[in-house]
Amino acid sequence: MKLLTHNLLSSHVRGVGPRGFPLRLQATEVRINPVEFNPEFVARMIPKVEWAALLEAADTLHLVEVPKEPIEGYEHDEKFLKKMHHVLLEVDVLEGTLQCPESGRLFPISRGIPNMLLSDEETET
Amino acid sequence: MALSCSRNRYLLLMAQEHLEFRLPEIKSLLSLFGGQFTSNQEIYGKSPFWILSIPSEDIARNLMKRTVCAKSIFELWGHGKSPEELYSSLKNYPVEKMVPFLHSDSTYKIKIHTFNKTLTQEEKVKRIDALEFLPFEGKVNLKKPQHIFSILEDYGLDPNCIPESPHNIYFGRWIADGQRELIESYSVKKRHFIGNTSMDAGLSFIMANHGKVKENDIVFDPFVGTGGLLIASAHFGAYVCGTDIDYNTVHGLGKASRKNQKWRGPDENIRANLRQYGLEKYYLDVLVSDASKPSWRKGTYFDAIITDPPYGIRESTRRTGSQKEIPKGIEKCPESHVPVSLSYHLSDMFFDLLNFAAETLVLGGRLVYWLPVYTPEYTEEMVPWHPCLQLISNCEQKLSSHTSRRLITMEKVKTFENRDQYSHLLSDHFLPYQGHNSFREKYFSGVTKRIAKEEKCSQE
């Protein structure tokens, strides 16, 4: 699971609503996966990112060189975009868990794939 | 408006496959590249010859870099219902537009294609020679010419009734071919990881084109299965992600769908499929998730949602169920211990899908999905509706004598506000739609078998 995806995921446990974001990340196996750098794509993603959640996740994974916020003119700042590219797309959590911050419910990540399934009782109607 | 002037007119030679899907594909692609579909000609029929006005050659070339429905495009210099009409039409084409390609320093060749008829070599040469009146000054080069010109003769569509003279003759400068070769290179036969219902390659590219997928888009498939639909979008430069309720499929485990193969191998998963085609960099993520209970935070992330939801025939329609309802035969997902119920009413599924699309698509983004239909009862009103989504196209593909599926394309035209979730309940559209729930029963029921038997008897 990439950090870009983690940044978009939220718990849908019943009653939790927007407090289900961000999911608390805990990783037991992480892999760095080189991905071809595409500045246009990274620039498109910047406005979608929730920075506090990204920084929290990056911190849990002990990542360094993570920009604290988007800088003015980021679309043309290759250094900034390269750092963001690495954080969002090249860090892959293979094994771990995502935890709903409100209910404590755990969603497992195995082989890089999060499992978000909840039973009827657990989800919002 | 210069619609009828001879400038910027192009001839598209269409493939004679997926007939209904062609026009929406071309329209979608033209609008993607800043053109707009304009044509004086009635082209909704079965003809493979379409004459369009396109603002520039660049747009025409971009169109051909994407289309799998069109074989080739030509800059149209003349056409007519007879050789005389063709020659007269060519004489009316502005010479200054011809000259750049007939230059004495250039090389060229003239080809002739006939449709629904075979000509002898002698007949072909005669027709090419008849064009001597055109100001060709360049040298003929049959191997590697700079410019290729084509005569196209249309002898109709009926192989049992071939006319003496063609219905139409066209002459134009060849510009580019379409992407039909993708159908072979991405064929499901060669793909590493397939499922019971993996989409035919041609249709998956058509879907990406209906969806106006472009470079650097994010494309999502909520019923991703083996990821076949994602491949087409990735090929066009979009970054892809998907979810599926089936743990085994997402992880690439379990029984194989290939004949003669029992279990899936280690290289069979969605990521591996993308890797097979050199598209791994476009892989974002896949998740095990219930499409009816999405886990995305509030916002608009997807440029396109392209999907083939289960119809309940060869893959079951499911959503997560309750701990209370664990009758026999229910599947349990071992890793998550969540019961997966076997019933999910189709109409609910489409309602959820449309709502999800309305909420998570960017404005102007498209939803492209298949709607299974029991043909004897189908009416246009049954197509699911949503106040935020505008219907763009609805194309039928027959599956059997009484069933078909329709490729529905919708575009988000209005921002989603919470209350939209309920407005469909008040709509009359909701009621006729109930028929879709029983699609599965109708497909399997004795009704269709009985009808088939009756038809057979009446033919004997």
Coordinates of C-alpha atoms in Angstrom, one line a residue:
Chain A
M1 CA 0.0 0.0 0.0
K2 CA 1.4 3.4 -1.0
L3 CA 1.1 6.4 1.2
L4 CA -0.9 8.2 -1.5
T5 CA -3.6 5.5 -1.0
H6 CA -3.3 5.7 2.8
N7 CA -4.0 9.4 2.5
L8 CA -7.3 8.8 0.9
L9 CA -8.6 6.0 3.1
S10 CA -11.0 6.4 5.9
S11 CA -12.7 4.1 8.4
H12 CA -16.4 3.4 7.6
V13 CA -17.2 1.9 11.0
R14 CA -20.8 2.8 12.1
G15 CA -21.1 6.2 13.7
V16 CA -17.5 7.3 13.1
G17 CA -18.0 9.6 10.1
P18 CA -15.2 12.0 9.3
R19 CA -13.5 11.1 12.6
G20 CA -12.5 7.8 10.8
F21 CA -9.7 9.7 9.1
P22 CA -6.8 9.3 9.1
L23 CA -6.3 5.6 9.8
R24 CA -3.4 5.0 12.1
L25 CA -0.7 3.2 10.3
Q26 CA 1.4 0.5 11.8
A27 CA 3.9 -1.4 9.5
T28 CA 5.9 -4.5 10.1
E29 CA 7.3 -4.8 6.6
V30 CA 8.0 -1.9 4.2
R31 CA 9.6 -2.0 0.9
I32 CA 11.0 0.9 -1.2
N33 CA 9.8 0.4 -4.8
P34 CA 11.5 2.6 -7.4
V35 CA 8.8 4.1 -9.7
E36 CA 9.5 6.2 -12.7
F37 CA 9.3 9.9 -11.8
N38 CA 6.5 11.8 -13.6
P39 CA 6.4 15.4 -12.4
E40 CA 3.0 16.2 -14.0
F41 CA 1.3 13.4 -12.1
V42 CA 2.9 14.2 -8.8
A43 CA 1.9 17.9 -9.3
R44 CA -1.7 16.9 -9.9
M45 CA -1.7 14.9 -6.6
I46 CA -0.4 17.7 -4.4
P47 CA -3.8 19.5 -4.1
K48 CA -5.5 16.2 -3.1
V49 CA -3.1 15.5 -0.2
E50 CA -4.1 15.9 3.5
W51 CA -0.7 17.0 4.8
A52 CA -1.2 16.3 8.5
A53 CA -2.1 12.7 7.8
L54 CA 0.8 12.3 5.3
L55 CA 3.3 13.6 7.8
E56 CA 1.9 11.4 10.6
A57 CA 2.2 8.3 8.4
A58 CA 5.7 9.3 7.1
D59 CA 6.7 9.8 10.7
T60 CA 5.5 6.3 11.7
L61 CA 7.6 4.9 9.0
H62 CA 10.6 7.0 10.0
L63 CA 10.9 8.6 6.6
V64 CA 13.2 11.5 6.2
E65 CA 13.1 14.5 3.8
V66 CA 9.4 14.8 3.8
P67 CA 8.3 18.3 2.8
K68 CA 6.1 19.8 5.6
E69 CA 3.7 21.5 3.2
P70 CA 3.3 22.5 -0.5
I71 CA 5.5 25.4 -1.4
E72 CA 4.7 28.3 -3.7
G73 CA 5.3 27.3 -7.3
Y74 CA 5.6 23.6 -6.5
E75 CA 4.5 22.6 -10.0
H76 CA 7.9 23.6 -11.3
D77 CA 10.0 22.7 -8.4
E78 CA 11.6 19.4 -9.4
K79 CA 13.3 18.9 -6.1
F80 CA 10.1 19.2 -4.2
L81 CA 8.2 17.0 -6.6
K82 CA 10.9 14.3 -6.5
K83 CA 10.6 14.2 -2.7
M84 CA 6.9 14.0 -2.8
H85 CA 7.1 11.4 -5.6
H86 CA 9.2 9.2 -3.3
V87 CA 6.9 9.6 -0.2
L88 CA 3.6 9.1 -2.1
L89 CA 4.5 6.5 -4.6
E90 CA 7.7 4.6 -3.8
V91 CA 7.1 3.6 -0.1
D92 CA 5.1 0.4 -0.1
V93 CA 3.7 -1.0 3.1
L94 CA 3.7 -4.8 2.6
E95 CA 2.5 -6.0 6.1
G96 CA 0.9 -4.0 8.8
T97 CA -2.4 -2.6 10.0
L98 CA -4.6 0.4 9.6
Q99 CA -6.5 1.4 12.7
C100 CA -9.7 3.4 13.0
P101 CA -8.8 6.3 15.2
E102 CA -12.3 6.5 16.7
S103 CA -13.3 2.8 17.2
G104 CA -10.0 1.1 17.3
R105 CA -11.0 -1.4 14.7
L106 CA -8.0 -2.9 12.8
F107 CA -7.8 -3.4 9.1
P108 CA -5.0 -5.7 8.1
I109 CA -2.5 -5.1 5.3
S110 CA -1.0 -8.3 3.8
R111 CA 1.1 -8.6 0.7
G112 CA 0.7 -4.9 0.2
I113 CA -3.1 -5.1 0.0
P114 CA -5.3 -3.6 2.7
N115 CA -8.5 -5.4 3.7
M116 CA -11.2 -3.0 4.4
L117 CA -14.1 -5.4 4.8
L118 CA -16.5 -4.9 7.7
S119 CA -19.5 -6.9 8.6
D120 CA -23.0 -5.4 8.5
E121 CA -23.2 -4.7 12.2
E122 CA -20.0 -2.7 12.0
T123 CA -20.8 -0.4 9.1
E124 CA -22.9 2.7 8.8
T125 CA -26.4 2.2 7.4
Chain B
M1 CA -20.3 28.3 -40.8
A2 CA -18.1 26.4 -43.2
L3 CA -19.4 22.9 -42.5
S4 CA -19.9 22.1 -46.2
C5 CA -16.7 23.6 -47.5
S6 CA -14.0 21.2 -48.7
R7 CA -11.5 22.1 -46.1
N8 CA -10.7 20.0 -43.1
R9 CA -12.8 17.1 -44.1
Y10 CA -11.6 13.7 -43.2
L11 CA -12.6 10.2 -44.1
L12 CA -12.6 7.6 -41.3
L13 CA -12.5 4.0 -42.3
M14 CA -14.2 2.2 -39.5
A15 CA -13.8 -1.4 -38.4
Q16 CA -17.0 -3.4 -38.8
E17 CA -17.2 -4.6 -35.2
H18 CA -19.0 -3.3 -32.1
L19 CA -21.0 -1.1 -34.4
E20 CA -23.0 0.7 -31.8
F21 CA -19.9 1.5 -29.8
R22 CA -18.1 3.3 -32.5
L23 CA -19.8 6.7 -32.6
P24 CA -19.6 7.3 -28.9
E25 CA -15.9 6.3 -29.0
I26 CA -15.1 8.8 -31.8
K27 CA -17.2 11.6 -30.2
S28 CA -15.5 11.0 -26.8
L29 CA -12.1 11.1 -28.3
L30 CA -12.7 14.2 -30.4
S31 CA -13.9 16.1 -27.4
L32 CA -10.9 14.8 -25.4
F33 CA -8.6 16.5 -28.0
G34 CA -10.5 19.7 -28.4
G35 CA -12.5 18.8 -31.4
Q36 CA -16.2 18.5 -31.7
F37 CA -18.1 15.9 -33.6
T38 CA -19.5 17.4 -36.8
S39 CA -20.7 15.5 -39.8
N40 CA -23.1 16.3 -42.7
Q41 CA -23.5 12.6 -43.4
E42 CA -25.9 10.1 -41.8
I43 CA -23.3 7.8 -40.2
Y44 CA -25.2 6.1 -37.5
G45 CA -25.8 3.1 -39.7
K46 CA -23.5 0.2 -40.5
S47 CA -21.3 1.9 -43.1
P48 CA -17.6 1.8 -42.5
F49 CA -17.1 5.1 -44.3
W50 CA -17.5 8.2 -42.1
I51 CA -16.9 11.8 -43.4
L52 CA -16.1 14.2 -40.6
S53 CA -15.0 17.8 -40.2
I54 CA -12.0 18.0 -37.8
P55 CA -10.4 21.4 -37.0
S56 CA -6.8 20.3 -37.6
E57 CA -4.6 17.4 -38.6
D58 CA -3.1 17.3 -35.1
I59 CA -6.5 16.5 -33.7
A60 CA -7.0 13.8 -36.3
R61 CA -3.7 12.2 -35.5
N62 CA -4.4 12.3 -31.8
L63 CA -7.7 10.6 -32.4
M64 CA -6.0 7.8 -34.3
K65 CA -3.5 7.3 -31.4
R66 CA -6.5 6.2 -29.3
T67 CA -9.2 4.7 -31.4
V68 CA -9.7 1.0 -31.7
C69 CA -12.9 1.4 -33.7
A70 CA -11.4 3.2 -36.6
K71 CA -8.9 1.5 -38.9
S72 CA -7.5 4.6 -40.8
I73 CA -8.1 8.2 -41.4
F74 CA -7.6 10.1 -44.7
E75 CA -7.6 13.8 -45.6
L76 CA -10.5 13.7 -48.0
W77 CA -9.7 15.3 -51.4
G78 CA -12.7 14.1 -53.3
H79 CA -15.6 11.7 -53.4
G80 CA -18.6 10.8 -55.5
K81 CA -21.0 8.1 -56.5
S82 CA -19.3 7.5 -59.8
P83 CA -15.8 8.0 -61.2
E84 CA -17.0 11.1 -63.0
E85 CA -18.3 12.6 -59.8
L86 CA -15.1 11.7 -58.0
Y87 CA -13.0 13.4 -60.7
S88 CA -15.1 16.5 -60.7
S89 CA -15.0 16.6 -56.9
L90 CA -11.2 16.4 -57.1
K91 CA -11.0 19.2 -59.6
N92 CA -12.9 21.3 -57.1
Y93 CA -10.4 20.6 -54.3
P94 CA -8.1 23.7 -53.8
V95 CA -4.9 23.1 -55.6
E96 CA -2.9 24.9 -53.0
K97 CA -3.9 22.2 -50.5
M98 CA -2.7 19.5 -52.8
V99 CA 0.6 21.0 -53.8
P100 CA 2.6 20.5 -50.5
F101 CA 2.2 16.7 -50.9
L102 CA 2.8 16.5 -54.7
H103 CA 6.1 18.4 -54.6
S104 CA 8.7 17.3 -57.1
D105 CA 11.1 16.5 -54.2
S106 CA 8.7 14.2 -52.6
T107 CA 7.9 10.5 -53.1
Y108 CA 4.4 9.0 -53.1
K109 CA 2.3 6.0 -53.9
I110 CA -1.3 5.5 -54.7
K111 CA -3.2 2.5 -53.2
I112 CA -6.6 1.2 -54.0
H113 CA -8.9 -0.5 -51.5
T114 CA -12.2 -2.0 -52.5
F115 CA -14.8 -3.1 -50.0
N116 CA -17.0 -6.1 -50.7
K117 CA -15.4 -6.7 -54.1
T118 CA -12.2 -7.9 -55.6
L119 CA -10.6 -6.2 -58.6
T120 CA -8.0 -7.6 -60.9
Q121 CA -4.6 -6.0 -61.0
E122 CA -5.4 -4.6 -64.4
E123 CA -8.6 -3.0 -63.1
K124 CA -6.7 -1.5 -60.2
V125 CA -4.0 0.0 -62.5
K126 CA -6.7 1.5 -64.8
R127 CA -8.3 3.4 -61.9
I128 CA -5.0 4.7 -60.6
D129 CA -4.0 5.8 -64.1
A130 CA -7.3 7.7 -64.4
L131 CA -6.0 10.1 -61.8
E132 CA -3.2 11.3 -64.0
F133 CA -4.9 14.7 -64.3
L134 CA -3.9 15.4 -60.7
P135 CA -0.8 17.6 -60.4
F136 CA 1.5 14.8 -59.1
E137 CA 5.1 16.0 -59.5
G138 CA 6.9 13.8 -57.1
K139 CA 8.4 10.4 -57.8
V140 CA 6.6 7.1 -57.2
N141 CA 8.1 5.0 -54.5
L142 CA 6.3 1.8 -53.7
K143 CA 8.5 0.8 -50.8
K144 CA 8.8 3.8 -48.5
P145 CA 6.9 6.7 -49.9
Q146 CA 6.6 10.0 -48.0
H147 CA 3.0 10.3 -48.9
I148 CA 0.4 7.6 -49.4
F149 CA -2.8 8.3 -51.3
S150 CA -5.8 6.0 -51.4
I151 CA -8.7 5.3 -53.6
L152 CA -11.5 3.6 -51.6
E153 CA -14.4 2.0 -53.4
D154 CA -17.5 1.1 -51.5
Y155 CA -19.5 -1.8 -53.0
G156 CA -21.9 -2.1 -50.1
L157 CA -22.3 -4.4 -47.2
D158 CA -24.0 -7.4 -48.7
P159 CA -21.6 -10.1 -49.8
N160 CA -24.4 -11.8 -51.6
C161 CA -25.3 -8.8 -53.7
I162 CA -22.2 -7.1 -55.1
P163 CA -23.0 -4.3 -57.5
E164 CA -21.3 -3.7 -60.8
S165 CA -20.3 -0.2 -59.9
P166 CA -19.4 1.1 -56.5
H167 CA -21.9 3.1 -54.4
N168 CA -19.3 5.5 -53.4
I169 CA -15.7 6.3 -54.3
Y170 CA -13.3 8.3 -52.1
F171 CA -9.9 9.7 -52.7
G172 CA -7.7 11.0 -49.9
R173 CA -4.2 11.4 -48.4
W174 CA -3.6 8.7 -45.8
I175 CA -2.8 10.3 -42.4
A176 CA -2.7 7.5 -39.8
D177 CA -4.0 4.2 -38.7
G178 CA -5.9 3.5 -35.5
Q179 CA -4.9 1.2 -32.6
R180 CA -6.6 -2.0 -33.6
E181 CA -3.3 -3.8 -33.2
L182 CA -3.7 -3.4 -29.4
I183 CA -6.5 -5.9 -29.6
E184 CA -4.1 -8.6 -30.5
S185 CA -1.2 -7.5 -28.4
Y186 CA -3.3 -7.2 -25.3
S187 CA -5.4 -10.3 -26.0
V188 CA -6.7 -12.1 -22.9
K189 CA -5.4 -15.3 -24.4
K190 CA -1.8 -14.2 -23.7
R191 CA -2.5 -12.5 -20.4
H192 CA -0.8 -13.9 -17.3
F193 CA -3.7 -13.4 -14.9
I194 CA -7.3 -13.9 -16.0
G195 CA -10.7 -14.6 -14.4
N196 CA -13.9 -16.1 -15.5
T197 CA -15.2 -12.8 -16.8
S198 CA -12.1 -11.0 -17.9
M199 CA -13.1 -8.4 -20.5
D200 CA -12.2 -8.8 -24.2
A201 CA -9.3 -6.5 -25.0
G202 CA -11.0 -4.5 -27.7
L203 CA -13.9 -3.7 -25.4
S204 CA -11.7 -2.7 -22.6
F205 CA -10.0 -0.1 -24.8
I206 CA -13.4 1.1 -26.0
M207 CA -14.4 1.6 -22.4
A208 CA -11.3 3.6 -21.6
N209 CA -12.0 5.8 -24.7
H210 CA -15.7 6.2 -23.7
G211 CA -14.3 7.3 -20.3
K212 CA -12.1 10.0 -21.9
V213 CA -9.1 8.6 -20.0
K214 CA -6.0 10.7 -20.4
E215 CA -2.4 10.8 -19.2
N216 CA -2.0 11.4 -15.5
D217 CA -5.6 10.7 -14.7
I218 CA -6.5 8.4 -11.8
V219 CA -8.8 5.7 -12.9
F220 CA -10.7 3.5 -10.4
D221 CA -12.5 0.2 -10.8
P222 CA -14.6 -0.8 -7.8
F223 CA -15.2 -4.4 -9.1
V224 CA -11.6 -4.8 -10.3
G225 CA -11.4 -8.6 -10.5
T226 CA -8.2 -9.4 -12.4
G227 CA -7.7 -5.8 -13.4
G228 CA -8.3 -6.2 -17.1
L229 CA -10.0 -2.8 -17.4
L230 CA -7.2 -1.1 -15.6
I231 CA -4.7 -2.3 -18.2
A232 CA -6.4 -0.3 -21.0
S233 CA -6.4 2.9 -18.9
A234 CA -2.8 2.3 -17.9
H235 CA -1.8 1.9 -21.5
F236 CA -3.2 5.4 -22.2
G237 CA -1.1 6.8 -19.3
A238 CA -3.5 6.8 -16.4
Y239 CA -2.6 5.7 -12.9
V240 CA -4.9 3.0 -11.8
C241 CA -6.4 1.5 -8.7
G242 CA -9.2 -0.8 -7.8
T243 CA -11.1 -2.7 -5.2
D244 CA -12.9 -6.1 -5.1
I245 CA -14.8 -8.0 -2.4
D246 CA -13.1 -11.2 -3.4
Y247 CA -9.9 -11.6 -1.3
N248 CA -8.5 -14.4 -3.5
T249 CA -8.9 -12.6 -6.7
V250 CA -7.3 -9.4 -5.5
H251 CA -4.4 -11.4 -4.1
G252 CA -4.2 -13.7 -7.1
L253 CA -4.8 -16.9 -5.2
G254 CA -7.1 -19.8 -5.6
K255 CA -8.4 -21.7 -8.6
A256 CA -7.2 -20.7 -12.0
S257 CA -9.7 -19.7 -14.8
R258 CA -7.6 -21.2 -17.5
K259 CA -8.4 -24.6 -18.9
N260 CA -5.9 -27.2 -17.9
Q261 CA -4.7 -25.2 -15.0
K262 CA -5.8 -25.9 -11.5
W263 CA -4.3 -23.2 -9.3
R264 CA -3.0 -19.7 -9.9
G265 CA 0.7 -19.3 -10.1
P266 CA 2.9 -16.8 -8.3
D267 CA 2.9 -14.4 -11.2
E268 CA -0.8 -14.1 -11.4
N269 CA -2.1 -10.9 -9.8
I270 CA -3.1 -7.5 -11.0
R271 CA 0.3 -5.9 -10.6
A272 CA 1.8 -8.8 -12.6
N273 CA -0.6 -8.1 -15.4
L274 CA 0.5 -4.5 -15.6
R275 CA 4.1 -5.6 -15.5
Q276 CA 3.6 -8.0 -18.4
Y277 CA 2.8 -4.9 -20.6
G278 CA 5.5 -2.7 -19.1
L279 CA 2.8 -0.6 -17.3
E280 CA 3.7 -1.4 -13.7
K281 CA 4.6 2.3 -12.9
Y282 CA 0.9 3.1 -13.3
Y283 CA -0.2 0.7 -10.6
L284 CA -1.3 2.6 -7.5
D285 CA -3.0 0.1 -5.3
V286 CA -5.8 -2.5 -5.0
L287 CA -7.8 -3.2 -1.9
V288 CA -10.1 -5.8 -0.6
S289 CA -13.3 -3.8 -0.1
D290 CA -17.0 -3.9 -0.5
A291 CA -18.1 -1.5 -3.3
S292 CA -21.3 -0.8 -1.4
K293 CA -19.3 0.4 1.7
P294 CA -16.5 2.4 0.3
S295 CA -13.6 3.5 2.5
W296 CA -12.5 6.8 0.9
R297 CA -12.5 10.0 2.8
K298 CA -14.8 12.7 1.5
G299 CA -13.6 14.3 -1.7
T300 CA -13.3 14.0 -5.5
Y301 CA -10.3 11.8 -6.5
F302 CA -11.1 9.9 -9.6
D303 CA -11.0 11.2 -13.1
A304 CA -12.8 8.1 -14.4
I305 CA -14.5 5.1 -12.9
I306 CA -14.5 2.2 -15.4
T307 CA -16.0 -1.1 -14.3
D308 CA -17.8 -4.3 -15.1
P309 CA -20.0 -5.1 -12.1
P310 CA -20.9 -8.7 -11.5
Y311 CA -24.3 -9.7 -13.0
G312 CA -24.7 -12.7 -10.7
I313 CA -24.2 -15.2 -13.5
R314 CA -20.6 -16.3 -13.7
E315 CA -19.5 -14.3 -10.7
S316 CA -21.8 -13.9 -7.7
T317 CA -23.0 -10.5 -6.7
R318 CA -22.1 -10.1 -3.1
R319 CA -21.7 -7.6 -0.3
T320 CA -20.6 -8.1 3.3
G321 CA -23.4 -9.5 5.4
S322 CA -24.4 -9.8 9.0
Q323 CA -23.0 -12.2 11.6
K324 CA -26.6 -13.4 12.0
E325 CA -27.1 -14.5 8.5
I326 CA -24.6 -17.3 8.0
P327 CA -26.7 -19.9 6.2
K328 CA -25.0 -23.0 4.7
G329 CA -22.9 -22.5 1.6
I330 CA -21.8 -19.0 2.5
E331 CA -18.3 -18.0 1.9
K332 CA -16.1 -16.9 4.7
C333 CA -13.1 -14.8 3.9
P334 CA -10.4 -16.5 6.0
E335 CA -8.2 -13.5 6.7
S336 CA -10.9 -11.1 7.7
H337 CA -13.5 -13.4 9.3
V338 CA -16.2 -11.3 7.8
P339 CA -19.2 -13.1 6.4
V340 CA -19.8 -12.4 2.8
S341 CA -23.4 -12.6 1.9
L342 CA -24.5 -14.1 -1.4
S343 CA -27.3 -11.8 -2.2
Y344 CA -27.0 -8.2 -3.3
H345 CA -29.8 -6.9 -5.3
L346 CA -28.6 -5.7 -8.7
S347 CA -30.6 -2.5 -8.5
D348 CA -29.1 -1.6 -5.2
M349 CA -25.7 -2.2 -6.7
F350 CA -26.2 0.2 -9.5
F351 CA -27.7 2.8 -7.2
D352 CA -24.6 2.5 -5.0
L353 CA -22.3 2.7 -8.0
L354 CA -23.9 5.8 -9.4
N355 CA -23.9 7.5 -6.0
F356 CA -20.3 6.6 -5.4
A357 CA -19.4 8.0 -8.9
A358 CA -21.3 11.2 -8.2
E359 CA -19.5 11.6 -5.0
T360 CA -15.9 10.7 -5.9
L361 CA -15.6 11.7 -9.6
V362 CA -14.1 15.1 -10.4
L363 CA -16.5 17.4 -12.2
G364 CA -16.5 16.4 -15.9
G365 CA -15.3 12.9 -14.9
R366 CA -16.9 9.8 -16.4
L367 CA -18.4 6.6 -15.2
V368 CA -18.4 3.7 -17.7
Y369 CA -20.1 0.5 -16.7
W370 CA -22.0 -2.5 -18.1
L371 CA -25.7 -2.9 -17.3
P372 CA -27.1 -6.4 -17.8
V373 CA -30.5 -6.5 -19.5
Y374 CA -33.2 -9.0 -20.0
T375 CA -34.1 -7.9 -23.6
P376 CA -37.8 -8.7 -23.8
E377 CA -38.4 -6.3 -20.9
Y378 CA -35.9 -3.6 -21.5
T379 CA -36.9 0.0 -21.9
E380 CA -34.7 3.1 -21.8
E381 CA -36.3 4.1 -18.5
M382 CA -34.6 1.2 -16.8
V383 CA -31.2 2.8 -17.2
P384 CA -30.2 4.0 -13.7
W385 CA -30.3 7.7 -13.2
H386 CA -28.7 10.2 -10.9
P387 CA -29.1 14.0 -10.7
C388 CA -25.4 14.6 -10.8
L389 CA -24.6 12.4 -13.8
Q390 CA -25.6 13.0 -17.4
L391 CA -26.1 10.0 -19.7
I392 CA -23.7 10.2 -22.6
S393 CA -24.2 6.9 -24.3
N394 CA -25.9 3.5 -24.1
C395 CA -24.5 0.8 -26.4
E396 CA -25.9 -2.7 -26.6
Q397 CA -23.9 -5.9 -26.9
K398 CA -26.0 -9.1 -27.3
L399 CA -25.1 -11.9 -25.0
S400 CA -27.8 -14.5 -25.9
S401 CA -31.1 -14.5 -27.6
H402 CA -32.8 -12.9 -24.6
T403 CA -30.1 -11.1 -22.8
S404 CA -27.7 -8.4 -23.6
R405 CA -25.5 -5.9 -21.7
R406 CA -25.3 -2.2 -22.3
L407 CA -22.3 -0.1 -21.9
I408 CA -23.5 3.0 -20.1
T409 CA -21.3 6.1 -20.1
M410 CA -22.2 9.0 -17.8
E411 CA -20.5 12.3 -17.1
K412 CA -20.5 14.2 -13.8
V413 CA -22.1 17.5 -14.4
K414 CA -23.1 18.6 -10.9
T415 CA -21.4 18.7 -7.6
F416 CA -22.5 16.1 -5.1
E417 CA -24.4 17.2 -2.0
N418 CA -25.6 14.7 0.5
R419 CA -29.2 14.9 -0.1
D420 CA -28.8 13.5 -3.6
Q421 CA -28.5 10.1 -2.0
Y422 CA -32.2 10.0 -1.5
S423 CA -33.6 11.8 -4.4
H424 CA -33.7 8.7 -6.6
L425 CA -36.2 7.1 -4.2
L426 CA -38.6 9.8 -5.2
S427 CA -38.1 9.3 -8.8
D428 CA -40.3 7.2 -11.0
H429 CA -37.2 5.8 -12.6
F430 CA -36.6 3.7 -9.5
L431 CA -39.7 1.6 -10.0
P432 CA -39.2 0.2 -13.5
Y433 CA -35.7 -0.7 -12.5
Q434 CA -36.8 -3.5 -10.2
G435 CA -36.6 -5.8 -13.2
H436 CA -32.9 -5.8 -13.0
N437 CA -33.0 -7.6 -9.7
S438 CA -34.4 -10.7 -11.3
F439 CA -31.9 -10.7 -14.1
R440 CA -30.2 -13.6 -12.7
E441 CA -33.4 -15.6 -12.3
K442 CA -34.5 -14.8 -15.8
Y443 CA -31.2 -15.7 -17.2
F444 CA -31.4 -19.2 -15.7
S445 CA -35.1 -19.7 -15.6
G446 CA -37.1 -22.1 -17.6
V447 CA -38.7 -19.1 -19.3
T448 CA -35.8 -18.6 -21.6
K449 CA -35.4 -22.3 -22.3
R450 CA -39.1 -22.6 -23.1
I451 CA -39.0 -19.7 -25.5
A452 CA -36.0 -21.1 -27.2
K453 CA -37.8 -24.5 -27.5
E454 CA -40.9 -22.8 -28.9
E455 CA -38.9 -20.9 -31.5
K456 CA -37.2 -24.1 -32.5
C457 CA -40.5 -25.8 -33.0
S458 CA -41.9 -23.0 -35.1
Q459 CA -38.9 -23.1 -37.4
E460 CA -39.2 -26.8 -38.1

